[in-house]
Coordinates of C-alpha atoms in Angstrom, one line a residue:
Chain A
X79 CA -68.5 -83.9 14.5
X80 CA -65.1 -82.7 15.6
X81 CA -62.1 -84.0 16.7
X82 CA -62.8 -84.2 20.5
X83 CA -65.2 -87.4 21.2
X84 CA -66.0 -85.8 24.4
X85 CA -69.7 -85.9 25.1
X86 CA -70.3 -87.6 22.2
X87 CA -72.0 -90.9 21.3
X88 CA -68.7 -93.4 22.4
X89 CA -70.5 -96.2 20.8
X90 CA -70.0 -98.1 24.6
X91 CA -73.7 -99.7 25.4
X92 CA -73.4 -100.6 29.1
X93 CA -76.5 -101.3 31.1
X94 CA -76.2 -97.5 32.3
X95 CA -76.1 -96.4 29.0
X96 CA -79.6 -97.7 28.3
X97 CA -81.5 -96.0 31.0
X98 CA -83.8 -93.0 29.4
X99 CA -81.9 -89.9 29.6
X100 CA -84.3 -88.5 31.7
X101 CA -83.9 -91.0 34.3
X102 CA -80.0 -90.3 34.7
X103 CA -80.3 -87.3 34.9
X104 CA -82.9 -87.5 37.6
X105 CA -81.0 -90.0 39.1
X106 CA -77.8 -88.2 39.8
X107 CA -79.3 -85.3 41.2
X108 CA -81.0 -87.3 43.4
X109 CA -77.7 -88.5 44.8
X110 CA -76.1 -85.2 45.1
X111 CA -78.9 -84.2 46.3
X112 CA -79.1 -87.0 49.2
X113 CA -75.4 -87.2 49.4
X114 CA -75.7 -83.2 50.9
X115 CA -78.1 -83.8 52.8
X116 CA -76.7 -86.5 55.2
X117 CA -75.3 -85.5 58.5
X118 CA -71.6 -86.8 59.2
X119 CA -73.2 -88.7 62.4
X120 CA -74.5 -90.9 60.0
X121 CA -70.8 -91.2 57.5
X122 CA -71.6 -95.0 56.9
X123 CA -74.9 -93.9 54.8
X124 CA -72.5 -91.7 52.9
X125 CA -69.7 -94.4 52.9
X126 CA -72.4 -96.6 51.2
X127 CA -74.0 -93.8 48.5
X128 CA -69.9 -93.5 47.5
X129 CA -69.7 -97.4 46.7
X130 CA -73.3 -97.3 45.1
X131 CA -71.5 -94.9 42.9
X132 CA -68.5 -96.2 42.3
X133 CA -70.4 -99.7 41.3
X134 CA -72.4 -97.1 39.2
X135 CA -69.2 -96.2 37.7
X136 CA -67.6 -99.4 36.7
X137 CA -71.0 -100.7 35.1
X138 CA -70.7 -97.8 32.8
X139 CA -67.1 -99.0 31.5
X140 CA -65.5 -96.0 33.1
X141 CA -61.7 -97.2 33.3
X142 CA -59.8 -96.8 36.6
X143 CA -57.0 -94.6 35.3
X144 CA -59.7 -92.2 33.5
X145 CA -61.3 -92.1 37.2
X146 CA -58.2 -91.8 39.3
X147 CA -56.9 -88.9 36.9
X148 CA -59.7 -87.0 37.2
X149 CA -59.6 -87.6 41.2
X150 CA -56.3 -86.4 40.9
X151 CA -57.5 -82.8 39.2
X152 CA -60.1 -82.6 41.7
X153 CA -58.6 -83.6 45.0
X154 CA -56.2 -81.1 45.8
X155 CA -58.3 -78.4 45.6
X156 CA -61.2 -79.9 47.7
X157 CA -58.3 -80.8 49.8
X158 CA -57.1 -76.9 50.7
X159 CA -60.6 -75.4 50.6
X160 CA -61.7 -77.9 53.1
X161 CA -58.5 -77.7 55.3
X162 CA -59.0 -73.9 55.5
X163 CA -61.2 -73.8 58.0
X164 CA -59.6 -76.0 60.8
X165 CA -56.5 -73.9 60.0
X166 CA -58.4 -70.7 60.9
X167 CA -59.2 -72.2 64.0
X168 CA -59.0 -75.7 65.0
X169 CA -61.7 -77.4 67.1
X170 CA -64.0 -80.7 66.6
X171 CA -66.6 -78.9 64.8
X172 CA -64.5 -77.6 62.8
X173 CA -63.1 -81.0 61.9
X174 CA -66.1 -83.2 61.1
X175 CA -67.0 -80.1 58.8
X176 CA -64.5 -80.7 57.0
X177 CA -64.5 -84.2 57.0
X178 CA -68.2 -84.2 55.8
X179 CA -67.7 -81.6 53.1
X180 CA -64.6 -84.0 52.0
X181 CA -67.5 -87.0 51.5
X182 CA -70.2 -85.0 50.1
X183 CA -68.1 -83.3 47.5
X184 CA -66.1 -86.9 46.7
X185 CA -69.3 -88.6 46.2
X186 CA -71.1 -85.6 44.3
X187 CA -68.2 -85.2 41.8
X188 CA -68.0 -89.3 41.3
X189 CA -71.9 -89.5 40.4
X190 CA -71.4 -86.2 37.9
X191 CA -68.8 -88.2 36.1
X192 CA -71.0 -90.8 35.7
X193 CA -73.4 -88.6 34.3
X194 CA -70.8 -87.4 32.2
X195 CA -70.2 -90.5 31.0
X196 CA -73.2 -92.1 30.2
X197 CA -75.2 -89.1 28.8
X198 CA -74.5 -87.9 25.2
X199 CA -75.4 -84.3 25.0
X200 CA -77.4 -84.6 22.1
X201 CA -79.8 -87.0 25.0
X202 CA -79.8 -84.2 26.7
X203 CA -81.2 -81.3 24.4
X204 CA -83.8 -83.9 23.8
X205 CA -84.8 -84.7 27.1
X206 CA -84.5 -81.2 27.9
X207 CA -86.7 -79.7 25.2
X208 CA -89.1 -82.8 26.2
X209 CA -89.4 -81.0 30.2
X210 CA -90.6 -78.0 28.1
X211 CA -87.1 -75.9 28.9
X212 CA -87.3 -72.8 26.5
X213 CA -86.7 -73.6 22.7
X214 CA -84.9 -70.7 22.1
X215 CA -82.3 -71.6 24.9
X216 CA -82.1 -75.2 23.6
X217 CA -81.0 -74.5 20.0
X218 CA -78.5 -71.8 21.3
X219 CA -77.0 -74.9 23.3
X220 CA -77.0 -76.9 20.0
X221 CA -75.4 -74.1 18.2
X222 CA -73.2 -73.7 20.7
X223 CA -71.9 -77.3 20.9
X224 CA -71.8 -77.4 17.0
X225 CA -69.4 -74.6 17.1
X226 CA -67.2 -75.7 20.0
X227 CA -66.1 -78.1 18.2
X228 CA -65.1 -75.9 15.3
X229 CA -63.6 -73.2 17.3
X230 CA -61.4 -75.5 19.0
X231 CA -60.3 -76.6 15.9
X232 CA -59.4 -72.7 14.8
X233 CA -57.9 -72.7 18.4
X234 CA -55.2 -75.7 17.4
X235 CA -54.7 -73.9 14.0
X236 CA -53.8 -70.3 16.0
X237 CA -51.3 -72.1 18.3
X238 CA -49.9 -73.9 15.8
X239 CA -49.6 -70.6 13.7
X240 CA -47.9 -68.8 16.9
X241 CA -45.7 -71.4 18.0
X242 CA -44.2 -72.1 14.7
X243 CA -43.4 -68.4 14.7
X244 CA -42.5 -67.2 18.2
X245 CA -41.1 -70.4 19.8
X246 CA -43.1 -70.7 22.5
X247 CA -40.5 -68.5 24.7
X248 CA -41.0 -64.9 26.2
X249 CA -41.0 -63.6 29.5
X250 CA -44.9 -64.2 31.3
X251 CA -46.3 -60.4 30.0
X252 CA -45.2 -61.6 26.3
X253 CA -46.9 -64.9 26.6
X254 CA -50.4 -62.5 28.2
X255 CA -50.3 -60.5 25.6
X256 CA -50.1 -63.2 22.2
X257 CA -52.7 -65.4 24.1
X258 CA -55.1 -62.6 24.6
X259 CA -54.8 -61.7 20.9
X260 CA -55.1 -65.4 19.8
X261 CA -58.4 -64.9 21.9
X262 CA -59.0 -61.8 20.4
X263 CA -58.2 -63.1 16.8
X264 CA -60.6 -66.5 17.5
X265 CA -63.4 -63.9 18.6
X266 CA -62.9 -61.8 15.1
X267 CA -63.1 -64.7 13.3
X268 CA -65.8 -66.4 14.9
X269 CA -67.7 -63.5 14.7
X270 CA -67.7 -63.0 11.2
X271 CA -68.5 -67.0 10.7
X272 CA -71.4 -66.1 13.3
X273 CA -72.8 -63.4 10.7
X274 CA -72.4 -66.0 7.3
X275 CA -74.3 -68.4 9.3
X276 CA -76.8 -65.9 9.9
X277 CA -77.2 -65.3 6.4
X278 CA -76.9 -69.2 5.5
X279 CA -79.9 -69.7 7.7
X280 CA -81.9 -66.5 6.4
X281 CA -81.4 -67.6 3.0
X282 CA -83.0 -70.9 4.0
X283 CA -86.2 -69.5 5.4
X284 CA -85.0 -68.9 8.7
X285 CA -87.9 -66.4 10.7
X286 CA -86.4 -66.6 14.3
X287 CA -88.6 -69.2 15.4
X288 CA -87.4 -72.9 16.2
X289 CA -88.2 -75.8 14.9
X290 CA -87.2 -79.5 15.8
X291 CA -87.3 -82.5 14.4
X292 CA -89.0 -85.0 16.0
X293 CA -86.9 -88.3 17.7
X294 CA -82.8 -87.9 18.4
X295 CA -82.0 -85.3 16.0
X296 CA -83.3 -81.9 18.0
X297 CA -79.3 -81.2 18.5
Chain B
X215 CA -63.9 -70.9 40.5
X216 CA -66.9 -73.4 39.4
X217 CA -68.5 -73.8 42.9
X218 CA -68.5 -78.1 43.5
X219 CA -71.7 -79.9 44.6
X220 CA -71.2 -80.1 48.3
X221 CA -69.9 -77.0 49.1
X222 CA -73.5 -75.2 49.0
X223 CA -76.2 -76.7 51.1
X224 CA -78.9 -78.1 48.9
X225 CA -81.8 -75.0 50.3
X226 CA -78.9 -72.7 49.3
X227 CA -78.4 -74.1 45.9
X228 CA -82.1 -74.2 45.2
X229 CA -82.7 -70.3 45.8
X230 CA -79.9 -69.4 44.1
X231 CA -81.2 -72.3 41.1
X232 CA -85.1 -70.3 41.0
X233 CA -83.1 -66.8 41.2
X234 CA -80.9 -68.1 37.9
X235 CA -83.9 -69.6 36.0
X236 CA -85.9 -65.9 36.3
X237 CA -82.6 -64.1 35.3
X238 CA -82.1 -66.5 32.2
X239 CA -86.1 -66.5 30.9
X240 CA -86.0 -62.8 31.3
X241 CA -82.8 -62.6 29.5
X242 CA -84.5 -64.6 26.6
X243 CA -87.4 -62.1 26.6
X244 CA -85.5 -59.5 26.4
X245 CA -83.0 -61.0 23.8
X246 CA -85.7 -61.6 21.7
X247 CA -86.4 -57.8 21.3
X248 CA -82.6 -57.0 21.1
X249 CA -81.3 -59.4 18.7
X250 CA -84.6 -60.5 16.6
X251 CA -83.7 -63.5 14.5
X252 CA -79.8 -63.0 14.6
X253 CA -79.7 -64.0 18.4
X254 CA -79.9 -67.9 18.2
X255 CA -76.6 -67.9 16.2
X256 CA -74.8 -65.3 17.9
X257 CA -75.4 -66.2 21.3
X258 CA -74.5 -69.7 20.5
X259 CA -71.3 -68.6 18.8
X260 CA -70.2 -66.4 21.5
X261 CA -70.8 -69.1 24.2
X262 CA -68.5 -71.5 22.2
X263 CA -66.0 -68.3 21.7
X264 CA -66.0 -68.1 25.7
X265 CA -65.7 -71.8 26.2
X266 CA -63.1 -72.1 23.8
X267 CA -61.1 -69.2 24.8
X268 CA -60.8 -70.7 28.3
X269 CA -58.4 -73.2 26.7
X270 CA -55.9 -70.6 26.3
X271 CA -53.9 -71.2 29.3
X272 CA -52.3 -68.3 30.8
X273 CA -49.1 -68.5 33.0
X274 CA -49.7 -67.5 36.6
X275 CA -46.0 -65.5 37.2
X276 CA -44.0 -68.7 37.6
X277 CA -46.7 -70.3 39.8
X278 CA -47.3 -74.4 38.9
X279 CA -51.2 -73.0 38.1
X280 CA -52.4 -71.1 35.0
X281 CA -55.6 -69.0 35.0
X282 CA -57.7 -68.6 31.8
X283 CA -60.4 -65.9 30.9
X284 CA -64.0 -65.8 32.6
X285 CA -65.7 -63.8 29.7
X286 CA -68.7 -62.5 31.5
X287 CA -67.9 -58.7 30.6
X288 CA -66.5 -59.7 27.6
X289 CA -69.6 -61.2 26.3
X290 CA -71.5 -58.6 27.5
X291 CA -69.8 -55.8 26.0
X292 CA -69.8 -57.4 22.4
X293 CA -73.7 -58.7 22.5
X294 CA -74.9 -56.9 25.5
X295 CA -75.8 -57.7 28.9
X296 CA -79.1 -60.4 27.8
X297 CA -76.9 -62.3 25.0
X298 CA -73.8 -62.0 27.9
X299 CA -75.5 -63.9 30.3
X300 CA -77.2 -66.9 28.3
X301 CA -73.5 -67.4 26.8
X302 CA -71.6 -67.7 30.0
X303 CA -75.3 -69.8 31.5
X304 CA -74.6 -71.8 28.9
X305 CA -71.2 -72.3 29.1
X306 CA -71.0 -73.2 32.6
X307 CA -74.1 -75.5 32.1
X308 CA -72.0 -77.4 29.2
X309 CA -69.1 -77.7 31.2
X310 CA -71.0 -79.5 34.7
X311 CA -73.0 -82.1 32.2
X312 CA -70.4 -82.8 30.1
X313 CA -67.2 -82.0 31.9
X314 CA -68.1 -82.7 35.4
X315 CA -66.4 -79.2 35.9
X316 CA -68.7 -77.7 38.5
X317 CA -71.8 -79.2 39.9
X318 CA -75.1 -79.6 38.9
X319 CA -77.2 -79.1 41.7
X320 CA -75.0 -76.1 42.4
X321 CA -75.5 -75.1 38.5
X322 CA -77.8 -72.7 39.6
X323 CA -75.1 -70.6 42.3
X324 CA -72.6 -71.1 39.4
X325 CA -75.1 -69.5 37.1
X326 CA -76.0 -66.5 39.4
X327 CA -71.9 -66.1 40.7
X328 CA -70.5 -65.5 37.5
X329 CA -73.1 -65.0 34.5
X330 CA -75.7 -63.0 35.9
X331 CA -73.4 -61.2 37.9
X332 CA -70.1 -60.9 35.2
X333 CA -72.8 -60.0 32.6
X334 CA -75.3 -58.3 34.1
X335 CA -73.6 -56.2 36.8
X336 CA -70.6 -56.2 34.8
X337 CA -72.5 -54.7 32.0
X338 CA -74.1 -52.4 34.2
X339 CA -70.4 -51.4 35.6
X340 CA -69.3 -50.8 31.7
X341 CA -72.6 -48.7 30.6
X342 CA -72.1 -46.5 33.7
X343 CA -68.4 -45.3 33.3
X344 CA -68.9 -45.2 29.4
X345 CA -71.0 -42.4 29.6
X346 CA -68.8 -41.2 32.1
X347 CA -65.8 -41.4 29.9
X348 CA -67.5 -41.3 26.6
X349 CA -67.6 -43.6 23.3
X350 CA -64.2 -43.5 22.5
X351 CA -62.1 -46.8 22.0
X352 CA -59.9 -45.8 25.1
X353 CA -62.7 -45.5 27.2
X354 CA -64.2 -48.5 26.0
X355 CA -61.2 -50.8 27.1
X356 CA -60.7 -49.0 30.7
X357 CA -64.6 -49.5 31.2
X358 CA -64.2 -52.8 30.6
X359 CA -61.5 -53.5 32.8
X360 CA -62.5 -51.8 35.6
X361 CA -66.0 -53.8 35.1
X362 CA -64.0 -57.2 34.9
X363 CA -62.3 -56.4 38.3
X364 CA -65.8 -55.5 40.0
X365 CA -67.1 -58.4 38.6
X366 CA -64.6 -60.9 40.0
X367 CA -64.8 -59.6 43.3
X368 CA -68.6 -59.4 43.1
X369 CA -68.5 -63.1 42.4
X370 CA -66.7 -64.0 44.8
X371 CA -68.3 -61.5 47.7
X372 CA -71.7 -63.4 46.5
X373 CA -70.1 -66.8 47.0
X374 CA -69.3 -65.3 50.6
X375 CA -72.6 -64.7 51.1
X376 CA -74.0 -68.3 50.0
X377 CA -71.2 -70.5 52.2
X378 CA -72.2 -67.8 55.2
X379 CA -75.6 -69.4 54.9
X380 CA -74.9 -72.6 53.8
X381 CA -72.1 -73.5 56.7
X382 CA -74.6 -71.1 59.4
X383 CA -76.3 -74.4 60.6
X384 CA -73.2 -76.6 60.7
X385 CA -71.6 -74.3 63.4
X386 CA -68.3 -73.4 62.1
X387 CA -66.3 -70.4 61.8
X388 CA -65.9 -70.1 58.1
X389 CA -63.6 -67.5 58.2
X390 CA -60.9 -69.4 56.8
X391 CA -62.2 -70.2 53.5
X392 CA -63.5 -66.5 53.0
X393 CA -60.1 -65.1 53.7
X394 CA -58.9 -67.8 51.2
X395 CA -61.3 -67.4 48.4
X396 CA -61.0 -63.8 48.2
X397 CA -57.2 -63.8 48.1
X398 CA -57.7 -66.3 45.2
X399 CA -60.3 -64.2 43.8
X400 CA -58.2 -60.4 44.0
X401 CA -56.0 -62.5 42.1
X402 CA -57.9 -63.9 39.6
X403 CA -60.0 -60.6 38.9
X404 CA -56.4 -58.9 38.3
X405 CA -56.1 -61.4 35.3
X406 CA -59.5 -61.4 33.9
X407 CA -59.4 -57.5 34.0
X408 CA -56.3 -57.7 32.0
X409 CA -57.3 -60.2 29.6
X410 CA -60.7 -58.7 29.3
X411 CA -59.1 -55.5 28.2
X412 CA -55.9 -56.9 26.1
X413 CA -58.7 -58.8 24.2
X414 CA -60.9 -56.1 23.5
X415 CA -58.1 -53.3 22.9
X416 CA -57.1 -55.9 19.8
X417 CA -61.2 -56.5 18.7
X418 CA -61.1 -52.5 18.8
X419 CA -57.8 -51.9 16.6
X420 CA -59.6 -54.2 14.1
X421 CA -63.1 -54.0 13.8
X422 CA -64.3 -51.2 16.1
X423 CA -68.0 -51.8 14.5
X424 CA -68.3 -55.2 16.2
X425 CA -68.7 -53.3 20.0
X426 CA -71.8 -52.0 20.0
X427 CA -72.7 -48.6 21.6
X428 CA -74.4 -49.4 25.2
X429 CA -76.9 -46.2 25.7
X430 CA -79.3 -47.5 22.8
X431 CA -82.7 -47.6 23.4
X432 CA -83.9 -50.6 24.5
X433 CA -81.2 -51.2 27.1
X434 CA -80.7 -51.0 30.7
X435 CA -83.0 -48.0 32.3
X436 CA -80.2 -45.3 34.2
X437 CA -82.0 -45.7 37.4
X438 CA -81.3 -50.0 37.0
X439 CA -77.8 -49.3 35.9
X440 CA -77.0 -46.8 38.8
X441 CA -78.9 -49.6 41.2
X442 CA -76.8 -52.1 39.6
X443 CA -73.5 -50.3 39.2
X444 CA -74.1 -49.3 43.2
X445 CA -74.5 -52.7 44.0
X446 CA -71.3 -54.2 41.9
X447 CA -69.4 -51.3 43.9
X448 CA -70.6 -52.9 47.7
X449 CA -70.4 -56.3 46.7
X450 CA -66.9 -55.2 46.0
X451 CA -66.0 -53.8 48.6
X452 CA -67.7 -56.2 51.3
X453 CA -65.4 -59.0 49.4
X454 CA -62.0 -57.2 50.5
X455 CA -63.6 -55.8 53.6
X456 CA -65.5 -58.5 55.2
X457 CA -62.8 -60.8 56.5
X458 CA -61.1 -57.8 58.0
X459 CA -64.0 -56.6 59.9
X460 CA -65.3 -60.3 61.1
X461 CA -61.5 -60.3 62.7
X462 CA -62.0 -57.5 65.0
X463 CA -64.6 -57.7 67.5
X464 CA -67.3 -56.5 66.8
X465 CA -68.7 -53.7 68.1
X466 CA -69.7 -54.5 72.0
X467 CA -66.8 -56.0 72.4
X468 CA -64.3 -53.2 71.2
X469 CA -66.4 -50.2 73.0
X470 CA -66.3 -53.1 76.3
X471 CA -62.6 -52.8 75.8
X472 CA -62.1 -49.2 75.0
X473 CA -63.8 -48.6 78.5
X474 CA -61.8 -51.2 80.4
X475 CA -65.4 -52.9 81.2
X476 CA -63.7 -55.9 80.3
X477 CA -61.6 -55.9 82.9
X478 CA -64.3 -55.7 85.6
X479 CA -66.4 -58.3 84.2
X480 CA -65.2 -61.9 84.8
X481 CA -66.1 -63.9 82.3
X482 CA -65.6 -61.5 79.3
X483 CA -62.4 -61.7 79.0
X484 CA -62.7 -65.6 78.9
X485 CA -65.4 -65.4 75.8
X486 CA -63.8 -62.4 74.0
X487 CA -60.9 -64.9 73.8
X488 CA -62.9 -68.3 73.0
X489 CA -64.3 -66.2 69.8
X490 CA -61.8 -65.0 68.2
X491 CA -58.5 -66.7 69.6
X492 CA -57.1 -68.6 67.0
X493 CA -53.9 -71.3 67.6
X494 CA -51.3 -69.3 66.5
X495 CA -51.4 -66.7 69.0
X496 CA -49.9 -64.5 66.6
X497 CA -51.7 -64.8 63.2
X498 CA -54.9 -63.5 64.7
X499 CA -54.7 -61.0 61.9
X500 CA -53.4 -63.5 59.2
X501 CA -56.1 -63.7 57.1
X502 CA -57.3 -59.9 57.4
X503 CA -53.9 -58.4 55.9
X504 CA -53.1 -60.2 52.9
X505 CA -56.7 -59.8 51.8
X506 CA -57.1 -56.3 52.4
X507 CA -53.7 -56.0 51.0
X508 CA -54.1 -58.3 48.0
X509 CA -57.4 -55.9 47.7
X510 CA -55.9 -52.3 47.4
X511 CA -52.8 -53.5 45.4
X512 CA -55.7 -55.4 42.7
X513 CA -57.2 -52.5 42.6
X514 CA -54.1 -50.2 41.9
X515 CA -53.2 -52.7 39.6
X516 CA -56.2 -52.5 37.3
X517 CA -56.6 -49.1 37.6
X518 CA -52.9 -48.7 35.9
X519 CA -53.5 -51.5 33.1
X520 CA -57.1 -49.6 32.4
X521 CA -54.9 -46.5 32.2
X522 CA -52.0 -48.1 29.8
X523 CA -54.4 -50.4 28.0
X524 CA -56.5 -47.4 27.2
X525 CA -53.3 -45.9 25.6
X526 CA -52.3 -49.0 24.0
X527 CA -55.6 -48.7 21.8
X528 CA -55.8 -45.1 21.2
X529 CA -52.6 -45.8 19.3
X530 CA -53.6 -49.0 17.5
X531 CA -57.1 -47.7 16.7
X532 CA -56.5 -46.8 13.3
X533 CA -57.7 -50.3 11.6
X534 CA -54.3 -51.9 10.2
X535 CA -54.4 -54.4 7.5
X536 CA -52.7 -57.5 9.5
X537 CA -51.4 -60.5 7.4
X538 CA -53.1 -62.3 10.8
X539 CA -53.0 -66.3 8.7
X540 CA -56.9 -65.7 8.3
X541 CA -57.8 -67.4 5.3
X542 CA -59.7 -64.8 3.9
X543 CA -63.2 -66.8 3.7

């Protein structure tokens, strides 16, 4: 479909992978869910809910590096939000708030990249359209994925365009000003590609309303 | 930005979940009238447009971090405020399944934080000082970036809001983190404003047909875009003023002070301090400044890029053929 394999079918077949989409999806909610409501007085529950996960994790073939990199994007940032408040005003409550919120949010963030990883998105319009979401908003997120891909590719073509041109240089106002019209210039485009579409699908009976068809191939 | 699972309690996430899932079906009923059959692919396209566009990584003045657009008013000024919000739902609902970037139980708060309030209220914003200002393409871009700005800070006074009643029961002070994310936030509006208007000054110099006119029929009532515009305007303002006001004491306390009652009573003195003494004897004030500062000069700011902006596409409105490497197709 596109360059990118993210989201897609990565052809891995772990024992994860073969629970019904529903089910995962279900499932890590259900540990978000439970891993917010636990109390810090009871950490060893939450300590135990982060291994569950993390065993989660490895069953689903997600490699340590990919895991420890995206820890590294996410920590920092949980790290100052949650120091913020002791260093308003330091007390004990304030403390094992933060501690808590440091659990919760580790252990919510690891069971969404499971979910990540072991649910293609094209699972997911399915089981979506089969808990009777909207079909409308269902084939806009189909279009919208189709497309992603393609813009992102007209993205790479625009940089590639710009920095074989302007260097890559320029003082920060410069750089604000090409980016937004690279934007600006992806939106033009994509637009206009937006209206052929149109008129591809209206010359192929399209009358507004959705159809699907039936099994895996709703996206 | 995205707000993590975690952060929100779970009662929190839910009412802000059912709130989202009303704004989106009505959105789709009213999309349906709007756009007829030409919404499925243009709703879809402009999501991907959004989601793509945040991958254009803007340089943060010589700070390690880079911001990127948000998109809410853009969307919203090129398909309206219905189309708007289903493309930035459904870009934040792409990016928590299959990024991990943002939660999913907190999907919902995400949802309501930046699309129903970027498009929506930001929509409302833009409609409102249009017809202020008129049609013309320089009022078009300083509506827009005034909207952007108002809908930054809305966002984030809304986020306020939801930790205020999340962290309620846990018995902290969560003044730090407000202070904090509305310093980040006058920040990142400045930036969306900006790229929200560079984006659509260039859209405008080009094809000027593509932004629709916003008092068509079938839009937003005046009476629900006054309501709405009202409200963008005091969410606002409560983000810059509300960790200056929780600093000083409140009421009580400062008239107990102003009459020397404080003396007389023993304890008072004792409590006044336990609430709002804070370690550093000094930097009882930290947080209040810079945020009330980072507030007026954000807003000075945009209102001088609206200004220039506006002037920059007066001059550049006259369509210009552009050899822009499109292929032509």
């Amino acid at each position: 479909m596109g360059t990118s394999g993210i989201g897609s079918d990565t052809g891995s077949h772990s024992i994860c992978h073969a629970l019904p989409a529903g089910m995962k999806l279900l499932l890590t909610l259900g540990i978000i869910l439970v891993a917010g409501l636990i109390p810090l007085e009871h950490w060893p529950a939450q300590g135990l809910l982060l291994a569950l996960v993390f065993v989660g994790l490895s069953l689903a073939g997600v490699t340590m590096r990919y895991l420890v990199r995206r820890l590294a994007l996410f920590l920092p940032l949980l790290l100052v939000f949650g120091l913020s408040v002791p260093m308003a005003r330091s007390n004990d409550a304030a403390w094992s708030w933060t501690l808590s919120l440091w659990l919760r949010c580790t252990v919510s963030f690891m069971a969404g990249l499971w979910l990540v990883h072991v649910l293609p998105f094209r699972d997911l319009l399915t089981t979506l359209r089969y808990w009777h979401f909207p079909p409308a908003l269902i084939a806009m997120l189909g279009f919208m994925y189709r497309y992603t891909f393609i813009l992102w590719d007209e993205l790479r073509r625009l940089r590639n365009a710009r920095a074989a041109r302007d260097f890559g240089g320029g003082p920060w106002w410069r750089v604000w000003s090409i980016n937004s019209q690279v934007i600006g210039l992806l939106l033009l485009r994509a637009m206009e590609r937006a209206e052929r579409t149109h008129r591809a699908m209206l010359a192929r009976g399209w009358d507004g309303s959705i159809r699907f068809l039936d099994g895996k191939d709703a996206g | 930005m995205h707000i993590r699972d975690g952060i929100l309690a779970p009662e929190v996430c839910l009412a802000a979940g059912a709130i989202s899932l009303g704004a989106i079906t009505y959105s789709l009923r009213r999309l349906r009238f709007d756009l007829e059959d030409r919404a499925v692919p243009l709703t879809g396209m402009m999501a991907a447009i959004v989601f793509a566009g945040q991958m254009v990584n803007f340089p943060l003045f010589g700070l390690p971090v880079s911001g990127h657009l948000l998109g809410g008013v853009l969307a919203a000024v090129m398909l309206g405020p219905w189309a708007g919000c289903l493309a930035i739902s459904m870009v934040l609902i792409v990016q928590a399944v299959l990024f991990s970037d943002g939660g999913l139980m907190s999907l919902g708060a995400n949802i309501l934080n930046m699309a129903v309030v970027g498009a929506w209220g930001g929509y409302a914003v833009y409609a409102t000082i249009r017809r202020i200002l008129g049609n013309g393409a320089a009022a078009t871009v300083s509506a827009a970036v005034i909207a952007a700005w108002l809908s930054v800070l809305g966002a984030a006074a809304l986020f306020c809001a939801e930790f205020l009643c999340s962290s309620r029961s846990a018995g902290v002070d969560p003044r730090g983190v407000l202070s904090l994310m509305v310093l980040y936030h006058s920040l990142i509006g400045v930036g969306e404003a900006l790229i929200t208007g560079a984006v659509l000054s260039f859209v405008l110099a080009r094809r000027g047909d593509l932004v629709p006119t916003p008092n068509a029929p079938g839009s937003v009532g005046t009476i629900g875009r006054f309501a709405a515009t009202g409200l963008m305007a005091a969410l606002a303002v409560a983000a810059i003023v509300a960790p200056f006001k929780s600093e000083s004491p409140d009421g009580l306390d400062a008239a107990a002070q102003d009459l020397k009652f404080d003396k007389l009573e023993v304890e008072r003195p004792a409590l006044v301090l336990d609430d709002y003494a804070i370690p550093v004897a000094e930097s009882a004030w930290w947080p209040a400044l810079p945020v009330s500062l980072a507030g007026i000069v954000g807003t000075l700011v945009v209102f001088i890029a609206a200004v220039v902006l506006a002037g920059i596409t007066r001059r550049n409105v006259v369509p210009i053929r552009v050899a822009d490497g499109s292929h032509g197709n």
